[in-house]
Short mmCIF file of C-alpha atoms in Angstrom, two decimals:
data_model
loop_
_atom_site.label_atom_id
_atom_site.label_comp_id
_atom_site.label_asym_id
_atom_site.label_seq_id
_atom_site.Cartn_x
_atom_site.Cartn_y
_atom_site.Cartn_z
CA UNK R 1 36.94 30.98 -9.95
CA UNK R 2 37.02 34.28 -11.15
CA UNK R 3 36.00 38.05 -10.48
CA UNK R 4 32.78 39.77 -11.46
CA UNK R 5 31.83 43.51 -11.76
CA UNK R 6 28.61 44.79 -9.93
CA UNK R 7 27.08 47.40 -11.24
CA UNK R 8 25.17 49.62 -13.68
CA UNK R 9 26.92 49.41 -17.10
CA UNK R 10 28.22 53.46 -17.87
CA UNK R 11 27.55 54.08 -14.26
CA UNK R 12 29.97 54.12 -11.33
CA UNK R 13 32.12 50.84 -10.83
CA UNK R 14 31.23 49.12 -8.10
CA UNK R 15 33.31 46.58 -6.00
CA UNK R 16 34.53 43.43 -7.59
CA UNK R 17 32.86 40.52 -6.34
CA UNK R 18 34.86 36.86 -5.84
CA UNK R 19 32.96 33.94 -7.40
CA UNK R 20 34.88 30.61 -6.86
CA UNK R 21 32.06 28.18 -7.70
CA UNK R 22 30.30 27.11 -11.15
CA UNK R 23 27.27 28.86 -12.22
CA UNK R 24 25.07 25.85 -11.60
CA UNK R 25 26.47 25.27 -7.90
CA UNK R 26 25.91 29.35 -7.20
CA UNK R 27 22.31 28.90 -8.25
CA UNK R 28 21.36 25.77 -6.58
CA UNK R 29 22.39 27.13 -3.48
CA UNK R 30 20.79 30.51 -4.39
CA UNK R 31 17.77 28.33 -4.73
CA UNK R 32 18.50 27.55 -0.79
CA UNK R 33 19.27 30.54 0.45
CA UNK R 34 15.89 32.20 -0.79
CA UNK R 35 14.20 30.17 1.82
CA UNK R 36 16.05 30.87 4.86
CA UNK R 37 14.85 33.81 6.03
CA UNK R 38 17.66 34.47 8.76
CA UNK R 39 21.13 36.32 8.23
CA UNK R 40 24.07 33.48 7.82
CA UNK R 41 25.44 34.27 11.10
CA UNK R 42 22.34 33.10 12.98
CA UNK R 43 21.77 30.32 10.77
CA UNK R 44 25.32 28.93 11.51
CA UNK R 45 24.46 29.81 15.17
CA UNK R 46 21.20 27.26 14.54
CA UNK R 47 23.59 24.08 13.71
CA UNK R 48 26.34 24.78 16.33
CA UNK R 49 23.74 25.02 19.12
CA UNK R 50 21.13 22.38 17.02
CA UNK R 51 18.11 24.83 17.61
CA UNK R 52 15.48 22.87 16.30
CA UNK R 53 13.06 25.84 16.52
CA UNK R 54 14.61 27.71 14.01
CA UNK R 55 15.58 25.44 11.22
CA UNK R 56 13.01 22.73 9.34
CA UNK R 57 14.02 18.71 8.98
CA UNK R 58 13.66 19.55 5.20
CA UNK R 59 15.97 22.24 4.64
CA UNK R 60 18.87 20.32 7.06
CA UNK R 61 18.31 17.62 4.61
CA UNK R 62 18.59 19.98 1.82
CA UNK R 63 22.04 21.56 3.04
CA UNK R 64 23.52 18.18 3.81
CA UNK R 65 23.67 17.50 -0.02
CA UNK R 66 24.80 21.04 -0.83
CA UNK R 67 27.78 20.39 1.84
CA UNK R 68 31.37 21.27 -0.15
CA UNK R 69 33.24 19.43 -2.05
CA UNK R 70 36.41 18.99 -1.26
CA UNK R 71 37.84 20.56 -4.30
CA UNK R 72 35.48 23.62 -3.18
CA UNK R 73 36.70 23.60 0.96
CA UNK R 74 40.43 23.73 -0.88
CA UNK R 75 39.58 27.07 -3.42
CA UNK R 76 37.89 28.53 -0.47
CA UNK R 77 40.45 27.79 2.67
CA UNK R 78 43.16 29.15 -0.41
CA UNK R 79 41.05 32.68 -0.35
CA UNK R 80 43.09 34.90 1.59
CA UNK R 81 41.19 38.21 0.64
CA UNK R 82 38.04 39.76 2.47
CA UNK R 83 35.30 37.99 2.80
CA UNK R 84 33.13 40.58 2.23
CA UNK R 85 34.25 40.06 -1.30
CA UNK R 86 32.56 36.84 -1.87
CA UNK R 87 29.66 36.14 -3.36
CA UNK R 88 26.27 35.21 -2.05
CA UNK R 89 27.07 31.25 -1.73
CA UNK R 90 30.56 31.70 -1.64
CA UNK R 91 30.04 33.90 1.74
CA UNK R 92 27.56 30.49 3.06
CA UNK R 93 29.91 28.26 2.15
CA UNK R 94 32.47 30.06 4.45
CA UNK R 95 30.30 30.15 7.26
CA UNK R 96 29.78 26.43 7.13
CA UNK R 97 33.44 25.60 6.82
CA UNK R 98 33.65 27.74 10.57
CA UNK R 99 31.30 25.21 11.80
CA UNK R 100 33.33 22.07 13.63
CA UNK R 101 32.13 18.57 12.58
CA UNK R 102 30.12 19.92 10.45
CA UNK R 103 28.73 16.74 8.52
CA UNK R 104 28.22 14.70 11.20
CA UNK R 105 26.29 17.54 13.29
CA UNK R 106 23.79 17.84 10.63
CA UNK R 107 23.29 14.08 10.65
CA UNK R 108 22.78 14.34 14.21
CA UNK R 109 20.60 17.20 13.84
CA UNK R 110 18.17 15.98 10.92
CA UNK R 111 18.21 12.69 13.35
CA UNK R 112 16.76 14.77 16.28
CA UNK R 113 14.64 17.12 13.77
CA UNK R 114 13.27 13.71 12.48
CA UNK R 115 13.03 11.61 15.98
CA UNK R 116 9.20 12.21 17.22
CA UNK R 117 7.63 11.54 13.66
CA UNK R 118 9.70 8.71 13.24
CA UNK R 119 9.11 7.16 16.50
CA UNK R 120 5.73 7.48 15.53
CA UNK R 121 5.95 5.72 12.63
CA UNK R 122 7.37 2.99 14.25
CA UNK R 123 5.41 2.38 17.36
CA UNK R 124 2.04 2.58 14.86
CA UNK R 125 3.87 -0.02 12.97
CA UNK R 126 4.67 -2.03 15.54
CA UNK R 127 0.86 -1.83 16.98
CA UNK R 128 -0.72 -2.23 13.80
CA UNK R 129 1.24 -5.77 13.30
CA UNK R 130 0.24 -6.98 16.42
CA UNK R 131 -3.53 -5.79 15.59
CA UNK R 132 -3.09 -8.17 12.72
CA UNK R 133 -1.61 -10.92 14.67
CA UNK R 134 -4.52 -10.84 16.94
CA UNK R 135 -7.38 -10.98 14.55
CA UNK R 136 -5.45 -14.08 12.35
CA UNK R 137 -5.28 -15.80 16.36
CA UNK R 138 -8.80 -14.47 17.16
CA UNK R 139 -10.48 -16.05 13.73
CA UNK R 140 -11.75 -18.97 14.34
CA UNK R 141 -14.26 -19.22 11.41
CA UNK R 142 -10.76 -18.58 9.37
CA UNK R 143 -9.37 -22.42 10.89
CA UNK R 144 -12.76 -23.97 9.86
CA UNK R 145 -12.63 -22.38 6.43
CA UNK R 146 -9.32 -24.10 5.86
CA UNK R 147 -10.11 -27.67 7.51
CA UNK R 148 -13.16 -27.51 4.64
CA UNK R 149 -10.52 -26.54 1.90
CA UNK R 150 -8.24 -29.59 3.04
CA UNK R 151 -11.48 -31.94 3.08
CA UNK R 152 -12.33 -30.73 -0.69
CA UNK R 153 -9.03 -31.19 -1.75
CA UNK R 154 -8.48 -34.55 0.29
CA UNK R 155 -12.14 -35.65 -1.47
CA UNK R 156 -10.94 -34.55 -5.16
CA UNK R 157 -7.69 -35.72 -4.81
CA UNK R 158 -9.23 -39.15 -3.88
CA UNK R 159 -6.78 -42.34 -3.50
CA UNK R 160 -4.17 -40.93 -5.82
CA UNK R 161 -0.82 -39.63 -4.24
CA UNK R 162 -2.51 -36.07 -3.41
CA UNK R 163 -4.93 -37.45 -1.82
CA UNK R 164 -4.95 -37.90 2.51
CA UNK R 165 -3.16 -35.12 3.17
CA UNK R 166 -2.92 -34.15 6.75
CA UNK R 167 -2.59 -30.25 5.83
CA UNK R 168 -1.15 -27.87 3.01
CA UNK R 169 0.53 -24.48 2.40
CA UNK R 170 -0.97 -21.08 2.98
CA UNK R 171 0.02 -20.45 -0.22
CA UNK R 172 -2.31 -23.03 -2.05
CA UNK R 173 -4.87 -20.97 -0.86
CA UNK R 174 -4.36 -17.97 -3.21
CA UNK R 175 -4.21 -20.83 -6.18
CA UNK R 176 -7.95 -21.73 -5.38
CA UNK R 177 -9.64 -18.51 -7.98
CA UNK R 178 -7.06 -20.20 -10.53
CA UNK R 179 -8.63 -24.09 -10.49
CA UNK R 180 -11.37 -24.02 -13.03
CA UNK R 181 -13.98 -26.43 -12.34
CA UNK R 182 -14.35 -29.34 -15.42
CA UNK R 183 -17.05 -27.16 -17.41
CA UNK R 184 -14.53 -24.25 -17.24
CA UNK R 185 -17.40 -22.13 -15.65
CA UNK R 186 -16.32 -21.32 -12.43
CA UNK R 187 -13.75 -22.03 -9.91
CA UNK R 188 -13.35 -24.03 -7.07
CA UNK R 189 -13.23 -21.17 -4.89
CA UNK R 190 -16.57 -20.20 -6.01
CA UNK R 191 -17.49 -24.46 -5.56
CA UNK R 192 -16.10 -23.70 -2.06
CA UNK R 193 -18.17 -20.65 -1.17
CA UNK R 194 -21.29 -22.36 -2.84
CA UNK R 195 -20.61 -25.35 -0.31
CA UNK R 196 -19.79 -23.03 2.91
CA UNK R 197 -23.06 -21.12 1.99
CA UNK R 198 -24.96 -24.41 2.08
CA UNK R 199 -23.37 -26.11 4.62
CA UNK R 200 -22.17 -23.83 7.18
CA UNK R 201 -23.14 -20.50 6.50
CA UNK R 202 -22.08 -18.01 9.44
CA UNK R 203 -18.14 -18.65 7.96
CA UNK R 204 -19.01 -16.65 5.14
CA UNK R 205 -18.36 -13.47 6.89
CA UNK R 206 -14.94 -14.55 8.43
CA UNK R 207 -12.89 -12.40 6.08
CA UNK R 208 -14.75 -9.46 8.12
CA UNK R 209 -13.21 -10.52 10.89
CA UNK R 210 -9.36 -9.57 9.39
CA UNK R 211 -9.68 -5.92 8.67
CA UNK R 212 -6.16 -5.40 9.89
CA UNK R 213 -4.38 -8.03 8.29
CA UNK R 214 -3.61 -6.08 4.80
CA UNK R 215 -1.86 -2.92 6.20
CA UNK R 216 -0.38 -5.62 8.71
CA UNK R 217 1.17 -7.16 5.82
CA UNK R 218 2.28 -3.76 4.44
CA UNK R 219 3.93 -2.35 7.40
CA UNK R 220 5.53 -6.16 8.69
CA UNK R 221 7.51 -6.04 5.30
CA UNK R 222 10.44 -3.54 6.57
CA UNK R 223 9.23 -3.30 10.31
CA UNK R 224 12.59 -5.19 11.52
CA UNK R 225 14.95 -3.17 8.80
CA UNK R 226 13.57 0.21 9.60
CA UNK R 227 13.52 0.00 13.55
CA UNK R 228 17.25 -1.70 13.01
CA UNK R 229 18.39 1.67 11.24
CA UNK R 230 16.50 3.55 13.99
CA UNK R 231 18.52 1.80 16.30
CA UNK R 232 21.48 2.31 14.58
CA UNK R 233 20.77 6.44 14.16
CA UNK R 234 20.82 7.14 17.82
CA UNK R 235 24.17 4.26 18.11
CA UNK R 236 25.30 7.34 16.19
CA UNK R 237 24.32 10.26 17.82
CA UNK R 238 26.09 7.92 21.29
CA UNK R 239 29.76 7.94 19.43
CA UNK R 240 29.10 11.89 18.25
CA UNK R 241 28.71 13.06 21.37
CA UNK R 242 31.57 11.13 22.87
CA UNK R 243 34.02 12.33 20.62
CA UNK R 244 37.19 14.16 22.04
CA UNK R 245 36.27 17.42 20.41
CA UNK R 246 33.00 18.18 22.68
CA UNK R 247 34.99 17.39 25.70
CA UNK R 248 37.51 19.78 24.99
CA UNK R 249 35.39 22.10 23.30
CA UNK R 250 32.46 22.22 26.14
CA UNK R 251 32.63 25.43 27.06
CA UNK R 252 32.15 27.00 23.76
CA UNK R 253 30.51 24.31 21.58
CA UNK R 254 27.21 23.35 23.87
CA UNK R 255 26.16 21.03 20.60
CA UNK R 256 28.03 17.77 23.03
CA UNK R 257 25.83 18.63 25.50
CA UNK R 258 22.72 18.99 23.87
CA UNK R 259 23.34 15.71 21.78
CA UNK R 260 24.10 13.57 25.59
CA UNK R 261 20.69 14.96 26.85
CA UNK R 262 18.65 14.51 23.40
CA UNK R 263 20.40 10.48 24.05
CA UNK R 264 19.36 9.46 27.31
CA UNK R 265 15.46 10.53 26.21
CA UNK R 266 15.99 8.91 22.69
CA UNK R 267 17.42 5.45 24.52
CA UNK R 268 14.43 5.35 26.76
CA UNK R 269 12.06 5.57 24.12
CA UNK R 270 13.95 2.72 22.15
CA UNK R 271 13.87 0.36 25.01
CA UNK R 272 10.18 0.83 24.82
CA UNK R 273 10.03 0.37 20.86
CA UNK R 274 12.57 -2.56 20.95
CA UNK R 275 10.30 -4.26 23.66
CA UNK R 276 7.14 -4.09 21.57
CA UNK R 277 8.84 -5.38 18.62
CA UNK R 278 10.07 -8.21 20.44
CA UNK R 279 6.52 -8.81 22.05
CA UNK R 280 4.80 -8.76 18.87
CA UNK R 281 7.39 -11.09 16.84
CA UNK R 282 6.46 -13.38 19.76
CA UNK R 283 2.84 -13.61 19.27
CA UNK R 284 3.49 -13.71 15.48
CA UNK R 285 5.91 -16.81 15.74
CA UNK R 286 3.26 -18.46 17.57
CA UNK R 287 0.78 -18.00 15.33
CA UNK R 288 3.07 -19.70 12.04
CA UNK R 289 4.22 -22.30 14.27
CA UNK R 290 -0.06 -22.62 14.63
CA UNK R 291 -0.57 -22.74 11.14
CA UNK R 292 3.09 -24.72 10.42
CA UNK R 293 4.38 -21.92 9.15
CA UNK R 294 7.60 -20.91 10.94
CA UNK R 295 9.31 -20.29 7.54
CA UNK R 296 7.73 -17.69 6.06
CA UNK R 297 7.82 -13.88 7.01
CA UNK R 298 5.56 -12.14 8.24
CA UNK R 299 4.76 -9.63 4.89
CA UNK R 300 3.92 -13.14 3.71
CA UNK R 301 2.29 -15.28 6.00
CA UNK R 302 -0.04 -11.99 5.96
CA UNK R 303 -0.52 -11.31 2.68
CA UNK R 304 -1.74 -15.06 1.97
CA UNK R 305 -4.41 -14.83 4.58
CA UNK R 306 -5.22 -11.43 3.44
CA UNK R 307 -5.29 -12.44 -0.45
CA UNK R 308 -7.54 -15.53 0.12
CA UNK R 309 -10.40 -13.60 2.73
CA UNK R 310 -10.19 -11.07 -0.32
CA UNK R 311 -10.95 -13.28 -3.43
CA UNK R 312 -13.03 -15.15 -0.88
CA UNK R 313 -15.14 -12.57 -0.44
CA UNK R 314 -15.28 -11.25 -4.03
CA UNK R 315 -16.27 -15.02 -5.15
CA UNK R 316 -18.89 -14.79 -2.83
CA UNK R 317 -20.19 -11.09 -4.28
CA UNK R 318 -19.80 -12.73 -7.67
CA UNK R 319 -21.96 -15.96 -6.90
CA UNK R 320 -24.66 -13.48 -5.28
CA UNK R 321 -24.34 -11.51 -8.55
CA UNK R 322 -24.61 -14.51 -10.70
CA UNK R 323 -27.53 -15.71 -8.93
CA UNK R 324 -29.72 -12.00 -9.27
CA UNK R 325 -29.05 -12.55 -12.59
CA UNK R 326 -30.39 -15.94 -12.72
CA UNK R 327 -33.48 -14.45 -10.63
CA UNK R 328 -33.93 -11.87 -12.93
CA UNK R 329 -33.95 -14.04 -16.52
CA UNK R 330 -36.08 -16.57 -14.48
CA UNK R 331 -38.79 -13.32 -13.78
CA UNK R 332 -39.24 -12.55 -16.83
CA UNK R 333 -39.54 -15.57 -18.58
CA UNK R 334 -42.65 -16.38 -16.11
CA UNK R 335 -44.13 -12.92 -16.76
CA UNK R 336 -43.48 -13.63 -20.50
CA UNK R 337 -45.16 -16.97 -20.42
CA UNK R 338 -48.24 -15.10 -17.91
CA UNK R 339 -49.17 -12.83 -20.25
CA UNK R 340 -48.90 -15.48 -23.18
CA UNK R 341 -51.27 -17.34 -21.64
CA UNK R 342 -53.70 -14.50 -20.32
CA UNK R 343 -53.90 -13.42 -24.01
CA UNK R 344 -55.15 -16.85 -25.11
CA UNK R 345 -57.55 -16.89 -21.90
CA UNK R 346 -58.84 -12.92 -23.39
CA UNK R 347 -59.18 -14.44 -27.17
CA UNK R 348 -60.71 -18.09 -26.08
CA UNK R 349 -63.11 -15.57 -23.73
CA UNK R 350 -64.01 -13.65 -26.70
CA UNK R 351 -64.94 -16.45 -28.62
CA UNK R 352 -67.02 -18.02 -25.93
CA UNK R 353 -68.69 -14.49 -25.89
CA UNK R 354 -69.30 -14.80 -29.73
CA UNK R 355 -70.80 -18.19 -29.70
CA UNK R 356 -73.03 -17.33 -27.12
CA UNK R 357 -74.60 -14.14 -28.81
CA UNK R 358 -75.09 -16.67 -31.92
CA UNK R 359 -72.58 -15.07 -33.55
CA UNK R 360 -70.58 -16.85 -36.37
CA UNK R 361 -66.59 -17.58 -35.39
CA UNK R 362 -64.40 -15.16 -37.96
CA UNK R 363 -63.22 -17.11 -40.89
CA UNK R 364 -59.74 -18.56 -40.03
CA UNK R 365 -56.84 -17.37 -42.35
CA UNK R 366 -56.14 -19.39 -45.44
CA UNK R 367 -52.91 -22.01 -44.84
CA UNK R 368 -52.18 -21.44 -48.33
CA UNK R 369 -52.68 -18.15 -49.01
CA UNK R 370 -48.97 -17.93 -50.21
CA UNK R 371 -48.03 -17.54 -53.66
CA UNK R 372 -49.67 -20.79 -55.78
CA UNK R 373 -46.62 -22.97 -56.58
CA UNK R 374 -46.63 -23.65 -60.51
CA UNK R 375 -48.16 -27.17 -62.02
CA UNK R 376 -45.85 -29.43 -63.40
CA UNK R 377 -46.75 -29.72 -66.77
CA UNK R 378 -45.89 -33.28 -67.09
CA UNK R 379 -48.94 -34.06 -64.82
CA UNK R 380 -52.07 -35.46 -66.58
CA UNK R 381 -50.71 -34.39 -69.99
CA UNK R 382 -50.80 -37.51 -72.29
CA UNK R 383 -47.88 -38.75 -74.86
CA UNK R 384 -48.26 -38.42 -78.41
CA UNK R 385 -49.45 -42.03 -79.89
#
């Protein structure tokens, strides 16, 4: 801590103003300050009454890790002189330190400041999961799909000890892009969408028919967790407001009331939350106990399905790619070979022409009308007697 002059240098002294923080803590909390556009007074008025209207979720958030230390509450609750004296943050600080349960109000406060967007957040979750559930249920063309996977891999597998199996993991069917067929020139998930195209070609759209199932895997990966800690946040606000202070502070602290009435809305809308979760969990554990499944989680039960409809569907794109191509080199070759032979029709017309007008044929070019190759001189030269 320490005192600091204000004022013009040469000019009049000014009053001495008390600084008991470090340089960086005074301008972080500057920092603060320069957004809240309301005298201190008010603003601690704000958190002892929780008036969401005039304080943002962000800048709660924002005090809550600015709150004291405790060597700072002890250099400030030592200050004994006026407290006009203080400095900017010093004078904030003081005003928080009048505030009553201070850390845990502003817990309870970003809580409610927070509640609507993260009930939001939850319930969309919630709904988009079962969305996902539904179309995985709904897909029959997906069931099919697999039952021709097992038969391929039942019919490769022949008599050996892979062979017969009554069913696999979901999981083998992410592994199907990685099984190169023997010439190493494709896969046998490109074999498999070859065969489906064939054979039974309306499955080729199923993956269409799971449009939900990637952000269901997204959002099913914390769903529980997060709706837990939800849970949790409002068990909180529940033992705030029953503490002995707001009882015996009622009359002049209304924050107990306000956090009993915020409560019994916030429970309601958790009994709804916690019933959808519970619904949808439902639906999902009878869909892995469909696909004998009951193991895995949900992020990953969903992210299988959703992995293989994807490389299912860009084997399928490549083999239609593969095949234009094939179109296209097997075009031009025929043109190539049409207008190779409608030359020789034009020159064998020509000639016919020729012949018929009595005209002689032009000579045909010399074979050998390369460079002569040199005699041997050993040929027909006689030896000396």
């Amino acid at each position: 801590g320490g005192e600091e002059e204000e004022g013009v240098p040469g000019g009049p002294r000014k009053k001495k103003v008390v600084i008991l923080l470090s340089a960086n803590r005074s301008q972080t909390i500057g920092v603060l300050l320069s957004h809240l556009k309301i005298p201190h007074e008010d603003f601690r008025r704000a958190i002892m009454t929780l008036d969401t209207r005039t304080l943002q979720p962000n800048f709660v958030i924002q005090l809550m890790r600015l709150l004291p230390t405790d060597q700072e509450v002890a250099a400030l609750q030592s200050y004994t002189g006026p407290k006009e004296d203080l400095g900017t943050a010093e004078r904030f600080l003081f005003e928080l330190l009048c505030i009553p349960r201070l850390k845990p109000r502003l817990q309870c406060f970003v809580f409610i400041l927070e509640f609507n967007a993260r009930l939001h957040d939850l319930s969309e979750n919630i709904e988009v999961f079962s969305y996902a559930v539904h179309d995985i249920l709904r897909c029959k063309s997906l069931i099919k799909v697999i039952e021709i996977v097992l038969a391929l891999g039942n019919y490769l597998n022949g008599q050996g000890p892979k062979g017969g199996a009554h069913g696999f993991k979901l999981e083998f069917l992410t592994k199907l892009a990685d099984t190169k067929t023997s010439d190493n020139k494709s896969t046998l998930l490109h074999y498999l969408v070859t065969w489906i195209e064939k054979h039974d070609k309306e499955l080729i759209t199923f993956p269409q028919e799971l449009s939900n199932v990637e952000i269901g895997a997204k959002v099913s990966e914390n769903m529980v967790d997060e709706i837990s800690k939800f849970k949790k946040d409002i068990k909180f606000i529940y033992e705030e407001m029953n503490r002995p202070y707001y009882k015996s502070n009622a009359k002049n602290d209304p924050c107990g009331a306000k956090l009993e009435q915020f409560y019994h809305t916030a429970y309601d809308d958790m009994e709804v939350l916690e019933a959808n979760k519970k619904k949808a969990l439902a639906m999902y554990k009878d869909l892995s106990k469909m696909y004998g499944e009951e193991e895995a989680k949900p992020d990953e039960f969903m992210t299988y399905i959703h992995q293989f409809a994807q490389t299912f569907k860009e084997a399928y794109n490549e083999n239609q790619r593969k095949r234009e191509e094939e179109e296209r080199v097997r075009t031009r070759r025929e043109a190539f070979l049409k207008s190779m032979q409608e030359r020789e029709a034009k020159a064998e017309d020509r000639k016919k022409a020729r012949l018929k007008r009595g005209e002689k044929p032009p000579p045909e070019p010399k074979k050998d009308s390369a460079v002569p190759r040199p005699k041997d001189p050993s040929v027909g030269r006689k030896d000396p007697p």
